[in-house]
Amino acid sequence: MDPIEREIRYESDRDPTFADEIRAMPGCELMDRCIQCATCSGICPMSDAMELTPRRIIELTRNGFKNDVLRANTIWLCTSCYQCQVECPKKIGITDIMYALKSKAIESGAYGKKFTIPILAREFYAMVKANGRVSESRLVQRLFMKTQPTRFLGMGRLGMKLMKTGRFSNKVERMRNPEGLRRALEALPTDGRKRS
Amino acid sequence: MPEDTQPRILAFFCNWCTYTAADLAGVSRMKYAATSRVVRVMCSGRIDPQFVLSAFAKGADGVLIGGCHPGDCHYISGNTKCLRRHRLLKRMLADMGIEPERLRLEWISASEGDRVKTVINEMTADLKRLGPLKLPERCVAWDVEAIDEEPDHAEAVAKEAVHA
Amino acid sequence: MMTELHQNGQEEVRIGYFVCHCGTNIAAMIDVAAVAEYVSTLPNVVVSKDYRYMCSEAGQDLIVQDIKEHRLNRIVVAACSPLLHERTFRTATQRGGINPFFCHMVNIREHGSWVHEDRAEATEKAKALARGAIGRVKYHKALEKRREPVTPAALVVGGGIAGIQAALTLANTGKKVYLVERDPTIGGHMAKFDKTFPTLDCAACILTPKMSEVYAHPNIVLWTYSEVEGIEGYVGNYQVRVRRKARYIDEELCVGCLDCVDECVFKVGNVDDEFNVGLSKRKPVYMPFPQAVPKLVVIDPVACTHLNGGNCQKSCVDACERAAINFDQTDTIEEIKVGAVIVATGFKTFDPKRKPLYGYGKYPNVYTALEVERLVTSCGPTEGEVVCRDGRTPKKIGIVHCVGSRDHQTNRWCSRVCCMYSMKLAHLLHEHTGAEIYNFYIDIRAPGKGYEEFYERLQEEGNHFIRGRVAEITDIPKVAEEEGMLTIRVEDSLAGFVRRIPVDMVVLSTGLEPHADSQDVRRMFNISCSREGFFLERHPKLAPVSTTTDGVYLAGCCQGPKDIPDTVAQAGAAAAEALTLLDTGYVEMEPSVSVVDPIFCSGCKTCLNLCPYHAITRDDAKGVAVINPVLCKGCGVCVAACPSGAITQNLFEDREIFEEIEEVLAYA
């Protein structure tokens, strides 16, 4: 017979420093006001695909249940449409909290190695930092190589067709002075966080 | 200003609005700096500019006047009179070398207990930055400057004062 | 002039200083013993004590005894706010045998121990304030409160249930009451309800007897279709100007037979019927509702063809057998004198157009709760048949709670009655249609007597309660069952997933808010509003029906959202407070009025125009200004303006304030 799994949370499962770190980030102070009304989940276009709805994320975050929050796919499915933040009756910066959580998740590496969205975020940023611009086709290539390399190779035919119709180019787009941008980005404060 | 010296604010609060708001701040246990000394008047229109000057002369570093919002005065228009006097008084004080942040006029209604807290804390911080006013000592210093510039005249005036 | 300072022929000022512990409220943050010790070193201080509870009988007796034993002629009490206990300590001072105005209070609780966190700083501040008071009090003079007679009549503004209850209570004690109501009939919002929670009493059945009682009462002057235009005077002696709008109907002649309405040239109504919240139309000549009190018709000058200069055959005039229609009628102004005013102007409902995602006004089958009240009531526009605007009988109904309430974007407060009325409407709608009802809520607030039981009953009747605030209502279907329906997307937070629920009809439980003109009204009566815009009571717990303006009281939802039992209770309370004023027969005026000293007055007339109460006149014979103590309210504006310093305000004299300033700052 399969063992019956029990789930109960003890106070030792909470990480209050995690909660306070999120609170300290700009826009996130107000999450203590949340009355769990579920407007955010109701209006969020992606909430039915999320493992934990935005409302649950807020409740788990402010109680310090770090693992639940950072392992859920919620923060990566957030499209930053800002509907939740606009409609929230307590004017809580829910999208800001999602961003703060994304940042924390990247810091602690709390997602699968081949999870698409953070990899996309990393590659995007790296390309912008190097060139000041994103070269779409090259970005998509790098994304596929890092997440689903075999599938990528299987898309060779599609690639040829796109090249013929001019939809696909390996040209590197670059801004005039990428060095200046890089210096500006380097000058940003890190607050002790790992710089990607 | 050394860290342990707190500035002193003499506050004139009108009974109906600001004094009540300060009471509300107390009932709500809001915490703010202990720098203010409140003199209660029935209306901000009662405040004679001489009160403000006297306060500075006797050692206040800042003066705060609290009245009802325009249009809401319990006595219809007392706060308007206060506003007019305040405008002129500020210019006079500037002529005397007293910084404008030292005299502050605030409209605080009876339900705005948190405003009292905010204003007193802000004013305390401003006055700490500006340093103590020490008006009596400054007057003596001005006298000394006058002596340096026109020693003969100063001596004559002093002699006259002694014999008068 | 030293003799003014003294009493009983004594030459010296002898001050008694009492500092209160207030249990630990003051003593926990302020070293009261040290303050008393310090004060004992100040000049003129004969007695300096600390005591646990100065406002208690024992504390007051301490003052009384010490006055007698130590021949004190000034008292300073350092304790809570004078707004709380000034009267208490002045009375104790008087019992001790000296004039009560020799007593001064220092606020070291609300302005001291409760708001500071550093014990040393708080104690230093208490010492400084004490020194200021000691300096000030020696200049206090003996003053007498003046008595003014009170007009034994009251004005009640607003004829809803609050105004009606207050008027009846007062009138039953024999007092004359003027009840002024802006609408053509009394009854307010309650007249529009079908049933009331939680007993499901018929609203009209319990209200109309009271309305009739008002009409028939010999002590109540009922002025409907009238508004208060202006009010002057002071507590016990108000002069009020009331505008009685023209009905174009002779009130003495009309018997409410409605023949004129039948015969009106407009065969069907062309104006949104206010009583039916726009669900039906009325004619320019109309009676607001069949049980209107007074039972008179009224002609709307905006809609009536004749009154707009058009060519009308005036069939209404022909129809009236009593010749009661008079198009030459004009507004009249009445001037009345009253001693007390009760403001019972009620509320308005939140406009759901401010929440566009709910689709009110866009989708025809989205209703407000008040509209649904009119739908379910048997004397409403559909005679109790619940039929949607598009003609369908709803089989599924969604009730959306908290529309406009508990929301920083619109109104931050909870409107208190919506959970209960939503459940009531759920019950009534189910009763009328057999429909499946969904309630979408954040919390269920059912605090009153029988309220929780009502909630349980609703649950047992099979109503769905889904805990999730409705984010959006859409008519775009995603699945087959949503075709032609309004779909509510919500996260069922208790079940833990997102749901889409199609319904035929949506009911928006809109919140309560202050009237649009509440700022104008409150300025007229010289009262304040709280941050939300409801009229402000004098003290939220201890004085919920009076205001900081003596003689003006509050009743009902104009002071804050509440249900009918609380409204009736508050109306009774306001009437009782007004009654203490009217029954006493006189009011004691604070003596802090201003006085002109003719010796110093140069007759410059600077003060004359500054007084908002026109209390200052010029005696041309003597060439000096004279202040009428009856009209003077003691604001002190003239005192500050007088170039000669000729005006003195009792209790707030220049020398008292200067001394207070100097002494409070003299403490290092």
Coordinates of N, CA, C and O in Angstrom, one line a residue, chain C residues 7-8 10-18 44-49 61-75 96-98:
Chain C
Q7 N -7.9 86.9 45.3 CA -9.3 86.6 45.8 C -9.2 86.6 47.3 O -8.2 86.3 47.9
N8 N -10.4 86.9 47.9 CA -10.5 86.8 49.4 C -9.6 87.8 50.0 O -9.1 87.5 51.1
Q10 N -6.6 88.4 49.7 CA -5.2 88.0 49.9 C -4.3 88.8 48.9 O -4.7 89.1 47.8
E11 N -3.1 89.0 49.3 CA -2.2 89.8 48.5 C -1.4 88.9 47.5 O -0.9 89.4 46.6
E12 N -1.2 87.6 47.9 CA -0.3 86.8 47.1 C -1.0 85.8 46.3 O -2.1 85.4 46.6
V13 N -0.4 85.3 45.2 CA -0.9 84.2 44.4 C -0.4 82.9 45.1 O 0.8 82.8 45.3
R14 N -1.3 82.0 45.4 CA -0.9 80.7 46.0 C -1.4 79.6 45.1 O -2.6 79.4 44.9
I15 N -0.4 78.9 44.4 CA -0.8 77.9 43.4 C -0.7 76.5 43.9 O 0.3 76.2 44.6
G16 N -1.7 75.7 43.6 CA -1.6 74.3 43.9 C -1.4 73.5 42.6 O -2.2 73.7 41.6
Y17 N -0.4 72.7 42.5 CA -0.1 71.9 41.3 C -0.3 70.5 41.5 O 0.2 69.9 42.5
F18 N -1.1 69.8 40.7 CA -1.4 68.4 40.8 C -1.1 67.7 39.5 O -1.6 68.1 38.5
N44 N 5.5 81.1 43.8 CA 4.1 81.1 44.0 C 3.5 79.7 44.2 O 2.3 79.6 44.4
V45 N 4.3 78.6 44.1 CA 3.7 77.3 44.3 C 3.7 76.9 45.7 O 4.8 76.8 46.3
V46 N 2.5 76.7 46.3 CA 2.4 76.3 47.7 C 2.4 74.8 47.9 O 2.9 74.3 48.8
V47 N 1.6 74.2 46.9 CA 1.4 72.7 47.0 C 1.8 72.1 45.7 O 1.4 72.6 44.6
S48 N 2.6 71.0 45.7 CA 2.9 70.3 44.4 C 2.8 68.8 44.7 O 3.7 68.3 45.4
K49 N 1.8 68.2 44.1 CA 1.6 66.8 44.4 C 1.5 66.0 43.2 O 1.0 66.5 42.1
D61 N -11.4 65.5 45.3 CA -11.5 65.9 46.7 C -10.2 66.4 47.2 O -10.1 67.3 48.0
L62 N -9.1 65.9 46.6 CA -7.7 66.4 47.0 C -7.6 67.9 46.7 O -7.1 68.6 47.5
I63 N -8.1 68.2 45.5 CA -8.1 69.6 45.1 C -9.0 70.5 46.1 O -8.5 71.5 46.6
V64 N -10.2 70.0 46.3 CA -11.1 70.7 47.2 C -10.4 70.9 48.6 O -10.4 72.0 49.1
Q65 N -9.9 69.8 49.2 CA -9.3 70.0 50.5 C -8.1 70.9 50.5 O -8.0 71.7 51.4
D66 N -7.2 70.7 49.5 CA -6.0 71.5 49.5 C -6.3 73.0 49.3 O -5.6 73.9 49.9
I67 N -7.4 73.3 48.6 CA -7.7 74.7 48.4 C -8.0 75.3 49.8 O -7.6 76.4 50.2
K68 N -8.8 74.5 50.5 CA -9.3 75.0 51.9 C -8.1 75.1 52.8 O -7.9 76.0 53.5
E69 N -7.4 74.0 52.8 CA -6.3 73.8 53.8 C -5.2 74.8 53.6 O -4.6 75.4 54.5
H70 N -4.8 75.0 52.4 CA -3.6 75.8 52.1 C -4.0 77.2 51.5 O -3.1 77.9 51.1
R71 N -5.3 77.5 51.6 CA -5.7 78.8 51.1 C -5.2 79.1 49.7 O -4.7 80.1 49.3
L72 N -5.4 78.0 48.8 CA -4.9 78.2 47.4 C -5.9 79.1 46.6 O -7.1 79.1 46.9
N73 N -5.3 79.9 45.7 CA -6.2 80.6 44.8 C -5.9 80.4 43.4 O -6.5 81.1 42.5
R74 N -5.0 79.4 43.0 CA -4.9 79.0 41.7 C -4.6 77.5 41.6 O -3.9 77.0 42.5
I75 N -5.2 76.8 40.6 CA -5.0 75.4 40.5 C -4.4 75.0 39.1 O -5.0 75.5 38.1
G96 N -14.2 73.7 45.8 CA -13.2 74.1 46.9 C -13.4 75.6 47.3 O -12.8 76.0 48.3
G97 N -14.3 76.3 46.6 CA -14.6 77.6 47.1 C -14.0 78.8 46.3 O -14.2 79.9 46.7
I98 N -13.3 78.5 45.3 CA -12.8 79.6 44.5 C -13.4 79.5 43.0 O -13.9 78.5 42.6

